[in-house]
Coordinates of C-alpha atoms in Angstrom, one line a residue:
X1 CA 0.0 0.0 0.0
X2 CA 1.5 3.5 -1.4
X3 CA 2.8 5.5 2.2
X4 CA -0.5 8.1 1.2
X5 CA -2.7 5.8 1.1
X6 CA -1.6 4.0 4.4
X7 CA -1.3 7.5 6.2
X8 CA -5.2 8.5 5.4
X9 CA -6.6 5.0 6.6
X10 CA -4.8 5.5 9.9
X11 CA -6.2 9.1 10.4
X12 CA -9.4 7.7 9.4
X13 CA -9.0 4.8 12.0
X14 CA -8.3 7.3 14.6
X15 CA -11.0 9.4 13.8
X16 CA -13.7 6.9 12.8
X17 CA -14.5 5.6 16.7
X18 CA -15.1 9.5 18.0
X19 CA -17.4 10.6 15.1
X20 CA -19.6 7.1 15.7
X21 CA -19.6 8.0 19.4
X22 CA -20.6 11.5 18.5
X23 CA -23.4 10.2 16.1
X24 CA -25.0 8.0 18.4
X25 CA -25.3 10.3 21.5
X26 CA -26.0 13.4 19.9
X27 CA -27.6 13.2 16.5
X28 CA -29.9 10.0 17.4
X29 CA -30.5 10.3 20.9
X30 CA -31.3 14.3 19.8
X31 CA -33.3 12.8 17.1
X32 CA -34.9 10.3 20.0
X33 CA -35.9 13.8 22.5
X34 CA -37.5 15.2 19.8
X35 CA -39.4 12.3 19.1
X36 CA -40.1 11.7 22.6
X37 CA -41.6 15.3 23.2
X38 CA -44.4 14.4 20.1
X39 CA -45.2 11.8 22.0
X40 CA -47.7 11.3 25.7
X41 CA -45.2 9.5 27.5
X42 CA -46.1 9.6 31.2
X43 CA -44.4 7.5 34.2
X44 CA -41.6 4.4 33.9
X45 CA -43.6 2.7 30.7
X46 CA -42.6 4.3 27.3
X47 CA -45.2 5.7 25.1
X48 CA -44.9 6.1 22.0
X49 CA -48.2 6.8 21.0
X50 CA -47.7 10.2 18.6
X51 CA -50.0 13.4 19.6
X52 CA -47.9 16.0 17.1
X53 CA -47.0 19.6 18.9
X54 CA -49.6 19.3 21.7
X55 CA -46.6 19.2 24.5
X56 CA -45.2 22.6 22.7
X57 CA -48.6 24.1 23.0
X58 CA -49.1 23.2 26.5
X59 CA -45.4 24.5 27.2
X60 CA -45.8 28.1 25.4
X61 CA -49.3 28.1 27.5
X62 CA -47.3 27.4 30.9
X63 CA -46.8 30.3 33.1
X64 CA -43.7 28.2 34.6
X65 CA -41.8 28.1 30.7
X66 CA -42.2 31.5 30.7
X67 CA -40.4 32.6 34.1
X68 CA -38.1 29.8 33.8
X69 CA -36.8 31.9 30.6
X70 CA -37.4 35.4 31.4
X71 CA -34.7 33.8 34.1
X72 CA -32.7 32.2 31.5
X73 CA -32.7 36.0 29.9
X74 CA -31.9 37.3 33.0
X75 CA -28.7 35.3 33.7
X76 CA -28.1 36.2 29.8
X77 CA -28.1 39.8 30.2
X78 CA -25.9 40.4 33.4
X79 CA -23.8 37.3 33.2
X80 CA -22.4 37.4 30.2
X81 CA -21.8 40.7 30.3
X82 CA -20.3 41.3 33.5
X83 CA -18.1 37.9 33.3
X84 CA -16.4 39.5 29.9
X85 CA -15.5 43.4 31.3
X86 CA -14.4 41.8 34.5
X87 CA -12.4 39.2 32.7
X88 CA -11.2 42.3 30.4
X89 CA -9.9 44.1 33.2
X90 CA -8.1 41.1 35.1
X91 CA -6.7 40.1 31.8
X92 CA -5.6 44.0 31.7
X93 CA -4.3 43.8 35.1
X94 CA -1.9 40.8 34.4
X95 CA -0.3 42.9 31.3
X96 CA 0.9 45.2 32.8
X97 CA 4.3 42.8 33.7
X98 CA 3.0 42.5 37.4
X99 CA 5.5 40.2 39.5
X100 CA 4.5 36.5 40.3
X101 CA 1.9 37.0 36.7
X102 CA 1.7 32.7 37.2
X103 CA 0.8 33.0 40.5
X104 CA -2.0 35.2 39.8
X105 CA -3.3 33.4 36.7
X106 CA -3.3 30.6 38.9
X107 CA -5.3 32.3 41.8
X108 CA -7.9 33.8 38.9
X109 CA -8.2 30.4 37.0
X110 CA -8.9 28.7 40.7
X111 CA -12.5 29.1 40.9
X112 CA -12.9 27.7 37.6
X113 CA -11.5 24.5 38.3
X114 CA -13.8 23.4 41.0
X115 CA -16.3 21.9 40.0
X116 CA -20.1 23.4 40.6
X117 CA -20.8 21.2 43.2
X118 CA -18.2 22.6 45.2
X119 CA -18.9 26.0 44.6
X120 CA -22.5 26.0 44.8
X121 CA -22.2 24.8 48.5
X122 CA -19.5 27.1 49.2
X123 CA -21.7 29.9 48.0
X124 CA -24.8 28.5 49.7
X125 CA -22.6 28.5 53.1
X126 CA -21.9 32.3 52.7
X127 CA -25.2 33.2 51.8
X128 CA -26.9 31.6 54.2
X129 CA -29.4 34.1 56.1
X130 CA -28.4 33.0 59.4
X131 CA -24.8 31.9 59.4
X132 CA -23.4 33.3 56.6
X133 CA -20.2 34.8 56.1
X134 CA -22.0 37.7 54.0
X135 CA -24.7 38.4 56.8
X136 CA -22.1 37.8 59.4
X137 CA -19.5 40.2 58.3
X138 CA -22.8 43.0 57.8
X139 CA -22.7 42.2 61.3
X140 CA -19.3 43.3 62.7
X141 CA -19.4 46.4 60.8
X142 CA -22.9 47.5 62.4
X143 CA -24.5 47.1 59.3
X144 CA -27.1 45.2 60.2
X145 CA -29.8 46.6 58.1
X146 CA -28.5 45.5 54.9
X147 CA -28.6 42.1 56.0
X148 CA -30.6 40.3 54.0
X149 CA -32.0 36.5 53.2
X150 CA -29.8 36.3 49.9
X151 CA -30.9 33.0 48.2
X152 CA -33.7 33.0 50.3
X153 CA -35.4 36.2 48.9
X154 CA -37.1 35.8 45.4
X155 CA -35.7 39.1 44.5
X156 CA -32.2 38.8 45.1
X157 CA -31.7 35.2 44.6
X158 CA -31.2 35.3 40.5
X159 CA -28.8 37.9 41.7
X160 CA -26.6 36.0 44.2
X161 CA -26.3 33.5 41.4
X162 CA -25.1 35.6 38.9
X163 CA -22.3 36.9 41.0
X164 CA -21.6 33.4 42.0
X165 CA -21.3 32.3 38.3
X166 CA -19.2 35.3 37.4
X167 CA -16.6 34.8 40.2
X168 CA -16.4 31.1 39.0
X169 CA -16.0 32.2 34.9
X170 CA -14.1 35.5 35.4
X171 CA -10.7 33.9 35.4
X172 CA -11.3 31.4 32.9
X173 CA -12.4 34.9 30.8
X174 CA -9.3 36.2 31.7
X175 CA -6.7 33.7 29.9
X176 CA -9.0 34.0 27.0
X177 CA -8.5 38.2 26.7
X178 CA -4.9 37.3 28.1
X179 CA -3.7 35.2 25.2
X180 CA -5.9 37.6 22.5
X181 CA -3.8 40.7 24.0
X182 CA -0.1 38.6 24.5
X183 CA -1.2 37.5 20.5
X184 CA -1.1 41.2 19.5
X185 CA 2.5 42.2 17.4
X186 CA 4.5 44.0 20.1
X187 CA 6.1 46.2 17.2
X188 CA 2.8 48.1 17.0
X189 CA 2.9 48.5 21.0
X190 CA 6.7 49.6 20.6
X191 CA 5.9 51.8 17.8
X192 CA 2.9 53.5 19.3
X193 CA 5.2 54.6 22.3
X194 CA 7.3 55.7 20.4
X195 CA 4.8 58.0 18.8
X196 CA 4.3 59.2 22.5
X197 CA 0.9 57.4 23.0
X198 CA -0.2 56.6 26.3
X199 CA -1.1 53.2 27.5
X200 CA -4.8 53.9 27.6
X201 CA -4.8 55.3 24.2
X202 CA -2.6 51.7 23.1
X203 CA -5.3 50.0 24.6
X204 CA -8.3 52.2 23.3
X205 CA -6.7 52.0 19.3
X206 CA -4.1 48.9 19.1
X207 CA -5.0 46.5 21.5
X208 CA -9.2 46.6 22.0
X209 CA -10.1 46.5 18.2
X210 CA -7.9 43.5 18.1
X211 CA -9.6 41.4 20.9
X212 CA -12.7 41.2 18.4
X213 CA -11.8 37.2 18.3
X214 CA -11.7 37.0 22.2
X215 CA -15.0 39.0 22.7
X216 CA -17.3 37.0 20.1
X217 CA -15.5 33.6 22.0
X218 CA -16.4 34.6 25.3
X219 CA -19.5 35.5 23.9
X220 CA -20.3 32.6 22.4
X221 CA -19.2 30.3 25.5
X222 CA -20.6 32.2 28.0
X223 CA -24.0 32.5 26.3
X224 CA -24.2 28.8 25.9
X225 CA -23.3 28.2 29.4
X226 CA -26.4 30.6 30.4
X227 CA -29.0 28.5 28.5
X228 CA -27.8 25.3 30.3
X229 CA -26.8 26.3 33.5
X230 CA -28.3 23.6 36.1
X231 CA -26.1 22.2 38.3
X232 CA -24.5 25.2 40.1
X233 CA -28.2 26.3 40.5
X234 CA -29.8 22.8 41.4
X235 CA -26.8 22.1 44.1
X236 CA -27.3 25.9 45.5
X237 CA -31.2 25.9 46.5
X238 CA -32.9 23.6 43.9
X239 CA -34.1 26.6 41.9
X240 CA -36.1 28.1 44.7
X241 CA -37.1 29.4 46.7
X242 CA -40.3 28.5 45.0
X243 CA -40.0 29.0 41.6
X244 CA -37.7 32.1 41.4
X245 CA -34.5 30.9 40.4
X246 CA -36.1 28.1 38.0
X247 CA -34.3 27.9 34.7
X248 CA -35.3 26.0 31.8
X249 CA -32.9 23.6 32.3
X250 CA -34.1 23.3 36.0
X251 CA -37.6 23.3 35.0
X252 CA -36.9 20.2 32.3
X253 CA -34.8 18.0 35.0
X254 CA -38.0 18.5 37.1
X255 CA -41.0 17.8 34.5
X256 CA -38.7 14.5 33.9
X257 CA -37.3 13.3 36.2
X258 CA -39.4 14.4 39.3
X259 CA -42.8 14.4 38.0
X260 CA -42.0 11.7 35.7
X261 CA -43.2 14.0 32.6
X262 CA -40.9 12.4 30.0
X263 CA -42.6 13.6 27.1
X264 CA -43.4 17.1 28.5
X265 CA -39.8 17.7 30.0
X266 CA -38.6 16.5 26.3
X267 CA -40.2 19.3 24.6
X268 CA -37.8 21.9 27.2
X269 CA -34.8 20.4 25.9
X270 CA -35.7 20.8 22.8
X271 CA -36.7 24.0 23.4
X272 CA -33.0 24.9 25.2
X273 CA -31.5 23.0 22.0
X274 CA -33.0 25.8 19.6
X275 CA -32.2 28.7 21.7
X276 CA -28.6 27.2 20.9
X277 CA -28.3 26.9 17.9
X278 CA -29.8 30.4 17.4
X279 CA -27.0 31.3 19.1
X280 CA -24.0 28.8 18.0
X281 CA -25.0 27.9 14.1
X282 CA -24.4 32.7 13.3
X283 CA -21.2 32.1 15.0
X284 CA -19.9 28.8 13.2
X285 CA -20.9 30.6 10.0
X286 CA -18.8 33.6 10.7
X287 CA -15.9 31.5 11.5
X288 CA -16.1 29.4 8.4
X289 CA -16.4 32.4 5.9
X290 CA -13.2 33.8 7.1
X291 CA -11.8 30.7 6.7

């Protein structure tokens, strides 16, 4: 066999297994939810008796779909946000040749590493309204009046768990704006001061307009992460209290898996699956006509 030929049967042995395994538990068992959710499928005995968009009907009827994503939005529009300008600013921080840079990158990138588990309890420990760190510390500095229940108030708790989330992201936002600005051509930087610009005029004209790359990632992964958030929020008060932290992805776990609603909590995750690729299929297009 000609030393091409042998070459492209290898990659395609190496590749071969991962695309199968990506086939069959994505494209058919998404091809199986969306069955499922045109289906009446109640309780442990599958049904696949066919009843067309009657679950989608009931679902845009359903006062709970509709707070579970005007909290979805929510999470959207001060998450993603405030996880990139923060990340920005740390990523800022660290260029500016600050001693022990690892050490720092490795304190921002900490959080990130834990897993949600973790950090959902250690969040629900400082929050707690009676012996909370938060609540406690309000305390010692005679500021009693702003303590409050945190994750026990369905004001603020959509709140707490956006700051939560962006403490856990904003380092791994960081390395992401870190490498975009470390990527730029330091000739332009040198050249620029030479010209006698400042830094904050480098970073307003050189370095910013080049982070465009950075900005739509973070974008992009942060966004995604916002529509399927569930298990920092299940671990940190099981969407409550009542229904004010439910997300969609909280409110399908619970049509399924508590109430048994296979069919109904199906049509959700379809649902969460659009709002994705809404999001993702704009982006892959960009990338692949600039390619």
């Amino acid at each position: 066999m000609e030393q091409g030929k042998k070459e492209k049967l290898i990659a395609l042995m190496v590749i071969l297994p991962g695309l199968i395994i990506i086939f069959i538990f994505y494209y058919i068992f998404t091809g199986w939810n969306f069955i499922i959710s045109l289906t009446d499928w109640e309780g442990f005995i599958p049904s696949y008796n066919i009843i067309g968009l009657k679950n989608y009907i009931q679902l845009f009827h359903d006062s709970l779909f509709w707070i579970s994503l005007k909290n979805n939005i929510l999470l959207i529009v001060l998450f993603v946000p405030g996880v990139i300008i923060i990340g920005l600013l740390m990523a800022i921080l660290l260029d500016q040749n600050v001693k022990g840079e690892g050490i720092f990158r490795s304190i921002y990138l900490l959080p990130f590493s834990l897993s949600f588990v973790v950090t959902a309890t250690l969040w629900s420990w400082m929050y707690s309204p009676r012996d909370g760190i938060i609540n406690f510390i309000l305390q010692k500095m005679n500021l009693e009046s702003f303590q409050q229940g945190w994750i026990t108030s369905p004001q603020l708790v959509m709140y707490c768990i956006i700051i939560a989330l962006i403490w856990q992201f904003a380092g791994y936002s960081c390395i992401i704006f870190l490498a975009g600005i470390r990527s730029i051509p330091q000739t332009q930087i040198a050249a620029a001061r030479v010209d006698g610009a400042s830094n904050i005029t480098i970073y307003r004209r050189i370095i910013l307009p080049q982070l465009k790359a950075s900005f739509i990632t973070s974008f992009i992964v942060f966004m995604c992460f916002a529509l399927k958030a569930f298990d920092f929020i299940w671990v940190l008060n099981r969407g409550g209290p009542g229904y004010s932290s439910h997300i969609l992805g909280i409110t399908m776990f619970k049509e399924t898996f508590s109430f048994d609603r296979f069919a109904y909590g199906a049509s959700y995750s379809t649902i969460i699956l659009l709002l994705s690729m809404v999001i993702v299929i704009p982006f892959l297009l960009r990338i692949y006509r600039e390619k």
